[in-house]
Coordinates of C-alpha atoms in Angstrom, one line a residue:
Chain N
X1 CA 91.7 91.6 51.6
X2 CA 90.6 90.6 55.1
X3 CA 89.3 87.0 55.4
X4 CA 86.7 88.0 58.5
X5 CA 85.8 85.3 60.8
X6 CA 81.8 85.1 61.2
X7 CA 81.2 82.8 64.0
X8 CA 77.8 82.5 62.4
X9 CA 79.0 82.5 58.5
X10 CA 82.4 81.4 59.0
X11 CA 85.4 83.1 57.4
X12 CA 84.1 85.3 54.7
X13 CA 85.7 88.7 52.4
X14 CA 86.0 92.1 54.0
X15 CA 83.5 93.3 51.2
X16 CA 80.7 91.8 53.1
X17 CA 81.2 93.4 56.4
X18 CA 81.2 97.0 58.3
X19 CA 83.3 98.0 60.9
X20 CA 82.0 99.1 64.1
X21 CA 85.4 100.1 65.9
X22 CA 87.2 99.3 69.0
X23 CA 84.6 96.9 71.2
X24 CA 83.6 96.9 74.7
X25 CA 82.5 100.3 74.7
X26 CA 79.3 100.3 77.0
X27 CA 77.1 103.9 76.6
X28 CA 76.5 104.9 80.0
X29 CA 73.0 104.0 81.7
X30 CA 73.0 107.1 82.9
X31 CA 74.5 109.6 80.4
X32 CA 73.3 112.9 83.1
X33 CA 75.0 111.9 85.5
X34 CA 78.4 112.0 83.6
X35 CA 81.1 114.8 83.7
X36 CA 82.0 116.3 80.3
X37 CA 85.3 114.1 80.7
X38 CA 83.5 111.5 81.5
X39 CA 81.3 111.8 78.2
X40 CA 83.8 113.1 76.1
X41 CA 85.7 109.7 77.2
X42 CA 83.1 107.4 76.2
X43 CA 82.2 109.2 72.8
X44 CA 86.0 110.2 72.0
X45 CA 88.6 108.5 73.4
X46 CA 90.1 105.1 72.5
X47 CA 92.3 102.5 73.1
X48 CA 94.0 102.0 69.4
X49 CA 96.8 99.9 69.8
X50 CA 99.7 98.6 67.6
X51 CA 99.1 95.2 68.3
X52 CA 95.8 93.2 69.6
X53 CA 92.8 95.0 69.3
X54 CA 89.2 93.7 70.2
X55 CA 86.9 95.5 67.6
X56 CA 83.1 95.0 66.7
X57 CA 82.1 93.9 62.7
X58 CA 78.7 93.6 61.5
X59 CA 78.3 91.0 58.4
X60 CA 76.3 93.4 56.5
X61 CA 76.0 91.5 53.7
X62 CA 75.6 88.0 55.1
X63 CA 73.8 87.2 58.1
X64 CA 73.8 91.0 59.2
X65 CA 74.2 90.0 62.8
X66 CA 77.4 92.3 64.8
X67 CA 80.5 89.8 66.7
X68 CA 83.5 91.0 68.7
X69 CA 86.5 89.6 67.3
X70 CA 90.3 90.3 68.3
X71 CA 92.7 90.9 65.4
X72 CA 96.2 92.3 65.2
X73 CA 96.4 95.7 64.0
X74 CA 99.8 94.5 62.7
X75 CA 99.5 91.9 61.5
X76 CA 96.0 91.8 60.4
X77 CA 95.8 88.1 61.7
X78 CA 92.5 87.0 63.8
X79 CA 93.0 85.8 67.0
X80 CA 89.7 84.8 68.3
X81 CA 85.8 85.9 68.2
X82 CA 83.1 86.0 70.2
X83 CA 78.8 86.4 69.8
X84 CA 77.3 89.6 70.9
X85 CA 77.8 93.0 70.4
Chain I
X1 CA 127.2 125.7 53.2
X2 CA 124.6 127.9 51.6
X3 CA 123.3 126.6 48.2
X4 CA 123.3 129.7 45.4
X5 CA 124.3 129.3 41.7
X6 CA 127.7 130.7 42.3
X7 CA 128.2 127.1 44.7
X8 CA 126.3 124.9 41.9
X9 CA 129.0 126.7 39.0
X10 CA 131.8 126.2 41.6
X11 CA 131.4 122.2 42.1
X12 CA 130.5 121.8 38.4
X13 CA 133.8 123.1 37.9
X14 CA 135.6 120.7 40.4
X15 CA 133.7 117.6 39.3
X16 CA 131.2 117.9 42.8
X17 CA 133.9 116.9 44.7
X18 CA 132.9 119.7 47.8
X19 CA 129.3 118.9 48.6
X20 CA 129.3 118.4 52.2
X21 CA 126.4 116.3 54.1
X22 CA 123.4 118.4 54.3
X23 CA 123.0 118.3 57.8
X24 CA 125.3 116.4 61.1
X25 CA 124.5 112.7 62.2
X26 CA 125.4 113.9 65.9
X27 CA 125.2 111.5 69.1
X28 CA 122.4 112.6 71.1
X29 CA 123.6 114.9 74.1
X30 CA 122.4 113.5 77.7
X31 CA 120.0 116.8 78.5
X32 CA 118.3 119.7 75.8
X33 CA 116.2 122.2 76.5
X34 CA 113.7 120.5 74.0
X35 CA 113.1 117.4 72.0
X36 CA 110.9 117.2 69.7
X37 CA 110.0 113.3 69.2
X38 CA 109.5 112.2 65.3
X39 CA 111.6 113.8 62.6
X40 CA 109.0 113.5 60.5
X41 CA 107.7 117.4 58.3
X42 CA 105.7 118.5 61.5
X43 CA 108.7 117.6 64.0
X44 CA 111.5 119.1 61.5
X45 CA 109.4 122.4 61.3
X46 CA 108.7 122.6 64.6
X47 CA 112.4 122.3 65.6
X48 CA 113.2 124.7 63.1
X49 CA 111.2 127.5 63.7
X50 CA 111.9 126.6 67.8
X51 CA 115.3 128.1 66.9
X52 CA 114.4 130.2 63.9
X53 CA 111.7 132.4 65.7
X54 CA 112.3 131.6 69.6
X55 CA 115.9 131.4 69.6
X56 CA 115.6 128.0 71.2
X57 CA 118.3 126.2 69.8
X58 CA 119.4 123.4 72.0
X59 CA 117.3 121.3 70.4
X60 CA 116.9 117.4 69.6
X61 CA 114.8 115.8 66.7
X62 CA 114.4 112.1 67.6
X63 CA 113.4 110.4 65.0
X64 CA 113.3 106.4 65.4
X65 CA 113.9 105.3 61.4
X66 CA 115.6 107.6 58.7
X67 CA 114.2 111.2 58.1
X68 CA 111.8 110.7 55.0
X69 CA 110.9 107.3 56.2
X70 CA 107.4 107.5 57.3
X71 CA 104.3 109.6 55.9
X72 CA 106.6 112.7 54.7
X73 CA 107.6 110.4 52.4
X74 CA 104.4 108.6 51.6
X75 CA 101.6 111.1 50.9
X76 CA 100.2 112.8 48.0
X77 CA 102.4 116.2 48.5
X78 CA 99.2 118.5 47.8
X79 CA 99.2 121.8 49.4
X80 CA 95.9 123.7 49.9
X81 CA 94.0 126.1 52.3
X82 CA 90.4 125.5 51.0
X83 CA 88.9 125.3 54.6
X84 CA 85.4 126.3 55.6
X85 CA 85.9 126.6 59.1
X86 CA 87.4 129.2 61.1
X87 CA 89.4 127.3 63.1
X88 CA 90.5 125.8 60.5
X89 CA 91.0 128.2 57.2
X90 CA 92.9 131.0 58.9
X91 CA 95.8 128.7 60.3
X92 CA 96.2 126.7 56.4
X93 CA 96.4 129.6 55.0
X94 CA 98.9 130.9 57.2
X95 CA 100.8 127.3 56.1
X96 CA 100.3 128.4 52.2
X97 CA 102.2 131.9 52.9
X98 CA 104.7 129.5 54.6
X99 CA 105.1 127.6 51.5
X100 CA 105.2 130.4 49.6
X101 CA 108.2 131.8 50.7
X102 CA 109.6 128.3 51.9
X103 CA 112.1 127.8 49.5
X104 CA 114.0 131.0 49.8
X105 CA 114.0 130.7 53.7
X106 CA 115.4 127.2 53.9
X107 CA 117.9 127.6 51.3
X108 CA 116.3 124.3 49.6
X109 CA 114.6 123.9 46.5
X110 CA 111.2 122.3 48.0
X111 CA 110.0 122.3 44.5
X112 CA 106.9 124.4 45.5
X113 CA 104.4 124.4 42.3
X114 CA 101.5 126.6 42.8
X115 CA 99.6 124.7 39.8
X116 CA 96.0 125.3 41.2
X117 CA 94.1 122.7 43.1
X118 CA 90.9 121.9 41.6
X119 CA 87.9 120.7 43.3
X120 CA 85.5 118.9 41.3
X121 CA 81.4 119.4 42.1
X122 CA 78.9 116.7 40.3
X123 CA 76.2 117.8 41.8
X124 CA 73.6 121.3 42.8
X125 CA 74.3 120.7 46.5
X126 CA 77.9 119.9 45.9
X127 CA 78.0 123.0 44.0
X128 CA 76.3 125.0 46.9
X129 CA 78.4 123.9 49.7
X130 CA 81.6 124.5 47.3
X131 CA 79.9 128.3 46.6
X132 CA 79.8 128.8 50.7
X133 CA 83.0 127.2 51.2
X134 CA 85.0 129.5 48.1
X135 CA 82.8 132.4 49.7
X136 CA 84.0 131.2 53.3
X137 CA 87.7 131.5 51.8
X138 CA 87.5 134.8 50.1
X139 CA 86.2 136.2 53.8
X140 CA 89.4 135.0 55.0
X141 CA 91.0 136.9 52.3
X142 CA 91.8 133.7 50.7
X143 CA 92.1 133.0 46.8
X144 CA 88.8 130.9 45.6
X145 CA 86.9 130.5 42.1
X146 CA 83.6 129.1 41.1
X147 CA 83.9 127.4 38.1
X148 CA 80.9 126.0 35.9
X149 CA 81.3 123.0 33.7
X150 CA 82.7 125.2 31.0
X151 CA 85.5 126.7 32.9
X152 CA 86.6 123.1 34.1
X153 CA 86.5 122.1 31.0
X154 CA 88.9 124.8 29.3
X155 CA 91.0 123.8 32.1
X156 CA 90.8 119.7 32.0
X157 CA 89.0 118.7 28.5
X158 CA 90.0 115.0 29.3
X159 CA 88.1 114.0 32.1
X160 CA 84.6 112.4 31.8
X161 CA 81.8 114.8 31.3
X162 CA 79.1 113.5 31.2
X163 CA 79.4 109.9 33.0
X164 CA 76.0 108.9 33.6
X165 CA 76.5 108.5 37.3
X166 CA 78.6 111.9 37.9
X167 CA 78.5 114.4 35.4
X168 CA 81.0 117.4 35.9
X169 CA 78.9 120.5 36.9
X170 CA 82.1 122.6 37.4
X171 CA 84.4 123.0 40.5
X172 CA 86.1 124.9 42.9
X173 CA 89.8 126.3 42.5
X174 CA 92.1 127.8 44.4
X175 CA 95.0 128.5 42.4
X176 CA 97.3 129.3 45.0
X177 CA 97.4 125.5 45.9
X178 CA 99.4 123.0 44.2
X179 CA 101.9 120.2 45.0
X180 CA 105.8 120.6 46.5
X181 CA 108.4 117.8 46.7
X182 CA 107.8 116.0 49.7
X183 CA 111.4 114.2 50.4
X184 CA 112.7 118.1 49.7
X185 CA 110.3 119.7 52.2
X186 CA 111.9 117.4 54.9
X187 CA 115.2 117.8 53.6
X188 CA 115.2 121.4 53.8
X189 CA 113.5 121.3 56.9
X190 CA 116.3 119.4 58.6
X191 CA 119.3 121.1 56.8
X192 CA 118.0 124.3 57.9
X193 CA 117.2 123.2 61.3
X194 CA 120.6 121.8 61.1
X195 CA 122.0 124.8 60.8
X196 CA 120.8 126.8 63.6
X197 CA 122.2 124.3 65.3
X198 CA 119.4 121.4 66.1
X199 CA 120.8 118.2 66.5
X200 CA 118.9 115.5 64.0
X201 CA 119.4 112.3 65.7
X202 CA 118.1 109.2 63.7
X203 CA 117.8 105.5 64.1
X204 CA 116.8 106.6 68.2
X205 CA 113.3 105.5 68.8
X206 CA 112.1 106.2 71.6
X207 CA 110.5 103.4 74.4
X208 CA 109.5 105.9 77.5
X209 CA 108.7 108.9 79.0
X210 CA 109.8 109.5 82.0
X211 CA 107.5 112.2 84.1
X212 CA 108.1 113.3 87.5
X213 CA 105.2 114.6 89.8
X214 CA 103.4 115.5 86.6
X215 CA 106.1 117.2 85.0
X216 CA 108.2 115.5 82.2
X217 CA 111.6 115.1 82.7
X218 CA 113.0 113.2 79.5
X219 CA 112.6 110.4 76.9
X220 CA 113.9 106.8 77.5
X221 CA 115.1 105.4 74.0
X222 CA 117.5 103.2 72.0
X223 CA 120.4 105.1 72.7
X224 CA 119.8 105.8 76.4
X225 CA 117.5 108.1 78.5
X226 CA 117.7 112.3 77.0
X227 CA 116.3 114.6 79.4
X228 CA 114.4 117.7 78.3
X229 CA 112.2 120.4 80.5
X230 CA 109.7 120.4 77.4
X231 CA 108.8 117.4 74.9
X232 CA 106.8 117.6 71.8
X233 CA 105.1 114.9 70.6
X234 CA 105.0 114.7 66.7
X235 CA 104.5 111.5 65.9
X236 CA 101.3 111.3 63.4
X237 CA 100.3 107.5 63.4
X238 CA 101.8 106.5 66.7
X239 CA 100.4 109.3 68.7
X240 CA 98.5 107.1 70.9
X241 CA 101.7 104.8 71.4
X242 CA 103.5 107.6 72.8
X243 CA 100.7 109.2 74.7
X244 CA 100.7 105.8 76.4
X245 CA 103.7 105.7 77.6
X246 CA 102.9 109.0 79.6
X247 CA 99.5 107.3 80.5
X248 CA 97.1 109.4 78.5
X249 CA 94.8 108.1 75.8
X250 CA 93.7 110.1 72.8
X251 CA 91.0 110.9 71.0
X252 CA 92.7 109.6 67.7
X253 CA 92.1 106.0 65.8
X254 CA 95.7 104.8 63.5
X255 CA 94.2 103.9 59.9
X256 CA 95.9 102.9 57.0
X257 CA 95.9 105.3 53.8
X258 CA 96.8 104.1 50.4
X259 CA 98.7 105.8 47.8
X260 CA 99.3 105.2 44.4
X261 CA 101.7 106.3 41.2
X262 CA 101.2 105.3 37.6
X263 CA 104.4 105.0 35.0
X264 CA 105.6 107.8 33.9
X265 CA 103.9 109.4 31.0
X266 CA 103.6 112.7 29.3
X267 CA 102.3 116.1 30.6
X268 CA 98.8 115.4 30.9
X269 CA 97.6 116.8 34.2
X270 CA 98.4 120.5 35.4
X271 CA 97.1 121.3 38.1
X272 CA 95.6 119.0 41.1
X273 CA 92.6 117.4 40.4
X274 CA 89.7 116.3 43.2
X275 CA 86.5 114.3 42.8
X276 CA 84.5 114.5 45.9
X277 CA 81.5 112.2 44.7
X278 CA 84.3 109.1 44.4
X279 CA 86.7 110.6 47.0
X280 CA 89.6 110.8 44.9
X281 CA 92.7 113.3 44.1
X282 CA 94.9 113.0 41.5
X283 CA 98.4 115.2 40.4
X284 CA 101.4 114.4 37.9
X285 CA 104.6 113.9 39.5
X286 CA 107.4 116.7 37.0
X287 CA 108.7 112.7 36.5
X288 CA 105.5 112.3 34.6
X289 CA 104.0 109.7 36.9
X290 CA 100.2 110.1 38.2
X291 CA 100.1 110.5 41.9
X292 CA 96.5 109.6 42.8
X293 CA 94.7 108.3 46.3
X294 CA 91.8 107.9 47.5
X295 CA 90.0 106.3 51.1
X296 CA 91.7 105.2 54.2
X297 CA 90.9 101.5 54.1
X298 CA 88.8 102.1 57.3
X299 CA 89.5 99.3 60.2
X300 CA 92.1 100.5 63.1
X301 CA 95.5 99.5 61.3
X302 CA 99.5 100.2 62.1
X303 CA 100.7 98.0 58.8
X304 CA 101.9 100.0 56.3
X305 CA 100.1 98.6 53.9
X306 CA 96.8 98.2 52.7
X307 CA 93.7 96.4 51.2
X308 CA 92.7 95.4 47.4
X309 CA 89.3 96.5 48.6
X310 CA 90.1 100.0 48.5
X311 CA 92.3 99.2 45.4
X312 CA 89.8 98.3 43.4
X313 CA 87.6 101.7 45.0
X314 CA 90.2 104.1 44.1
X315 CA 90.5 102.7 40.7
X316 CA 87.1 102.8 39.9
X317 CA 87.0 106.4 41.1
X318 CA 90.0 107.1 38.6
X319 CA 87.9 105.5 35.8
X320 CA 84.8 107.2 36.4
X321 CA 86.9 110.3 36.2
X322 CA 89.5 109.7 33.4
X323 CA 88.9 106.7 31.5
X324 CA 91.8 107.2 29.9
X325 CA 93.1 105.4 33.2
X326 CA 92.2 102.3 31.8
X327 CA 95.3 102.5 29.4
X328 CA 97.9 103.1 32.0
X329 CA 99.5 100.5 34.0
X330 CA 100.0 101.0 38.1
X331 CA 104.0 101.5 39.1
X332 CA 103.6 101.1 42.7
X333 CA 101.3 101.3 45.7
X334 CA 102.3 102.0 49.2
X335 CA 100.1 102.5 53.0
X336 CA 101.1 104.9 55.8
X337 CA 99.6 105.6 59.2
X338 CA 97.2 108.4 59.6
X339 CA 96.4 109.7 62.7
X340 CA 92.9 110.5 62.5
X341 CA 91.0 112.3 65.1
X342 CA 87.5 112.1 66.2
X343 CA 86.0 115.3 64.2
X344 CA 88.7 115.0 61.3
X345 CA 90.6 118.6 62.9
X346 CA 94.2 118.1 64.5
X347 CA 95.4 118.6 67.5
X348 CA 98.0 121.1 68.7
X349 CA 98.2 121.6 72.7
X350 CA 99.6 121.4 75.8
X351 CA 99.0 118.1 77.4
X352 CA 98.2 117.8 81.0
X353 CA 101.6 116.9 81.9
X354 CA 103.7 119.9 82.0
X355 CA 106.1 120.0 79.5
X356 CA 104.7 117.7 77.3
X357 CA 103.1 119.0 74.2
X358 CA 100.8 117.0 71.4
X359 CA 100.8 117.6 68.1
X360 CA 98.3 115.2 66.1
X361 CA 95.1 113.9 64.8
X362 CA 96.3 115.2 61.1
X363 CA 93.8 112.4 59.4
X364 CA 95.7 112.5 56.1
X365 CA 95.8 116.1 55.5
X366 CA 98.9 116.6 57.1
X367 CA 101.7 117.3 54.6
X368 CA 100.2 120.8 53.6
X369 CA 100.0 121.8 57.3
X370 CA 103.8 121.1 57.7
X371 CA 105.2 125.1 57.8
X372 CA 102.3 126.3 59.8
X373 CA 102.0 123.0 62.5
X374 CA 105.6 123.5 62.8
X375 CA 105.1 127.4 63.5
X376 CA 102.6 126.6 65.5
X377 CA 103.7 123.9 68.0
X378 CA 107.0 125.7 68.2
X379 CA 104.9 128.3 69.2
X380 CA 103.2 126.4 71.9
X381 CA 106.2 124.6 73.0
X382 CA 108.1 127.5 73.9
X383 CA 105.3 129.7 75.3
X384 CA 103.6 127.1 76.6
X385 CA 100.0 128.2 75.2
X386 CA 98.7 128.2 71.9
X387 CA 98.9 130.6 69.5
X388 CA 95.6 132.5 67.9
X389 CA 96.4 130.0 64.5
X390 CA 96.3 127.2 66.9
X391 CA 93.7 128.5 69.5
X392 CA 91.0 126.5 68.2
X393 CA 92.9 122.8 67.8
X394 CA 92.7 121.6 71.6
X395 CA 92.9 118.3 73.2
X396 CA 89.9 119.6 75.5
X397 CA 87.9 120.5 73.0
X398 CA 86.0 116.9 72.7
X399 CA 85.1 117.2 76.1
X400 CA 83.6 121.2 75.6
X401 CA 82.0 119.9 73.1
X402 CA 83.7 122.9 70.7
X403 CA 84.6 120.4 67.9
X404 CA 86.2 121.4 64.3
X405 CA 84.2 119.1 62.4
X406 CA 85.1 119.9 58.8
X407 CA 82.8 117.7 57.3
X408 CA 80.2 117.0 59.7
X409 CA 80.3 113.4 60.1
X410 CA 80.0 112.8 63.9
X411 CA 82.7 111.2 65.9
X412 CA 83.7 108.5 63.4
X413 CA 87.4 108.7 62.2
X414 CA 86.8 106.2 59.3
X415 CA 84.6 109.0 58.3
X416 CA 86.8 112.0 57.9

């Protein structure tokens, strides 16, 4: 069981949360003025490594508000969070 | 040495004093024409049928732990073609007439057990999209019956008919599927890649790839740089590691998927069991232990090991299925690394470095694609395009928008 960090809740179970993949992944403004590489790269393509990984989480069931966080794909252990989406 | 029952009578005879190791623990050479990197089923098969149906046998298998150490020795060992897509159904098949005639071609008992795989339906639409996916089969010329709640229940009288939530309304069944021995699989795979001469070198992990002007020239690892013209990537969960080191990025997330075995009891189950409405398969081991599984916990993962969240979901599954799973007690658990891919298909290509060839994005339905991803990547490797079985599993295909979306769920590999 993951113990999540919520900066707004605090550290609460997995259960309660969703997982909204890697973070920092901005849609385009424009998406028309993208290559298909360029789009395929935003929708597809990913980072996923063995190691620190900064990923989005939405406390579903709790204050229902998404954070970034960065945890260790390892390990499993938080590092730090951040407000925001 | 050749395994027949004339050999078996022989040692019995001379207390088992001749067995020989069933393949070499050679040093890697400095140079091979191609090394395949993982010596996982996929990497095994591909090196074998590299020299087996391309004659290509200067061949290395890196594989950075012990052969049978990673998911070819942690999945569920069911074998299947009950695709729906064309790009898709044709090529498992071609992997079921592999492991039909696997055994006798490797010399190795893979413990093949065509025991009928079983797929539940507890609903009208379920049954309807299971009616277009057996009909989607049989147009493939692929084995495929439409059972109603009567026929699965001559079959499997002891699951839970009429749960409340989930009542049985019959099920599809291929009864060419089944289960095979998944240590043996790899076994045989490497003795008989062994044989044509492949070298199977183990505890050699590899740290770099070294390319040249956009060609690849070799693999930096453990036991010192190998050079190779062509390099095949087979390494399931650490795809995008490797990728990395030859600066591309993938299309693939690493989850963790749970496995799980009860103790040992009676024949109870015959034939594989599936129950799409929990998302949950279940066999029995010929030990007598359930093999059952369920989810990938679903957050990006590379521990080998998992959740009680997803415990507790794939033993509520088993309960709402056979509550006579509330009288057994759990033997063991265990996680491995899927490599799961954006629209839940794999990946077999070229990559755009020359000479450096992918084979991933399996999700976890990669041990009964072994024979036919080996075929095909050794395929690829040595032609250096893909062949019809493979045509439709590219690495380009997310940007041509030409995706193999089994299950249409969108580009969300937590959803596959």
């Amino acid at each position: 069981m993951l113990l999540i960090p919520c900066p707004f809740c605090g550290p609460r179970p997995e259960i309660e949360f969703v997982y909204g993949g890697e973070a920092h992944i901005a849609r385009p403004a424009d998406p028309s003025a993208l290559d298909d590489a360029a789009w395929a790269a935003f929708l597809h393509t990913r980072s996923n490594p063995r190691g620190r990984h900064a990923e989005r989480w939405r406390h579903l069931h709790g204050c229902a508000r998404f954070f970034n966080v960065v945890r260790d794909t390892v390990t499993d252990r938080f590092a730090e969070h951040e407000a925001g989406g | 040495m050749t395994y027949s029952f004339l050999r078996l009578a022989a040692e019995a005879l001379r207390g088992q004093t001749g067995w020989t190791p069933a393949w070499r623990d050679p040093e890697p050479k400095a140079e091979y024409d191609a090394l395949v990197v993982g010596g996982g089923g996929h990497g095994l098969a591909t090196a074998y049928y590299l020299a087996r149906e391309h004659g290509i046998t200067n061949v290395a298998v890196l594989e950075k732990g012990w052969i049978g150490s990673g998911n070819a020795g942690r999945n569920t060992t069911i074998i299947r073609s009950n695709y729906l897509l064309p790009g898709n159904e044709a090529f498992y098949e071609h992997s079921m007439k592999l492991w039909e005639g696997l055994e006798q071609d490797l010399n190795y008992n893979a413990m093949v057990s065509q025991r009928g795989v079983l797929n539940l339906v507890n609903s009208d639409a379920a049954r309807d999209a299971a009616a277009r996916r057996g009909n989607a089969m049989r147009l493939h010329g692929v084995d495929a019956e439409l059972l109603d709640a009567d026929g699965v229940r001559a079959m499997v009288p002891y699951l839970d008919f009429d749960n409340a939530r989930f009542p049985i309304k019959g099920g599809l069944l291929q009864r060419r599927g089944g289960t095979a021995r998944h240590d043996a699989v790899v076994w045989g795979f490497a003795r008989a890649a062994d044989r044509r001469g492949v070298d199977i070198v183990q505890n050699c992990e590899v740290t770099g790839i070294r390319v040249s002007n956009g060609r690849v020239m070799g693999v930096e690892t453990t036991r010192g740089f190998i050079g190779a013209g062509k390099v095949g990537l087979a390494v399931a969960g650490n795809s995008s590691r490797l990728a990395g080191m030859a600066g591309m990025r993938l299309p693939i997330e690493s989850h963790v998927l749970q496995a799980f075995v009860s103790e040992a009891i009676k024949p109870l189950i015959d034939c594989v069991i599936t129950f799409g409405a929990g998302h949950f398969y279940i066999s029995q081991s010929d030990k007598g232990g359930l093999v059952f599984g369920g989810d990938i916990d679903g957050y990006n993962s590379y521990a080998q090991r998992g959740g009680l969240p997803l415990v507790e979901d794939v033993m509520e599954a088993f309960m709402a299925l056979l509550p006579l799973a509330g009288r057994l007690r759990v033997l063991r658990s265990w996680g491995g690394i899927m490599d799961m891919s954006m629209d839940g298909s794999p990946i077999i290509d070229r990559s755009p470095i020359e000479g450096l060839y992918l084979n991933t994005g399996w999700c976890y339905g990669g041990f009964k694609a072994t024979p036919a991803s080996g075929w095909c990547f050794a395929w690829t490797m040595a032609k250096d395009e893909a062949h019809p079985l493979n045509a439709a599993m590219r690495l380009d295909r997310f940007a041509s928008g030409a995706l193999i979306d089994e299950k249409g769920a969108g580009p969300y590999p937590n959803k596959h």
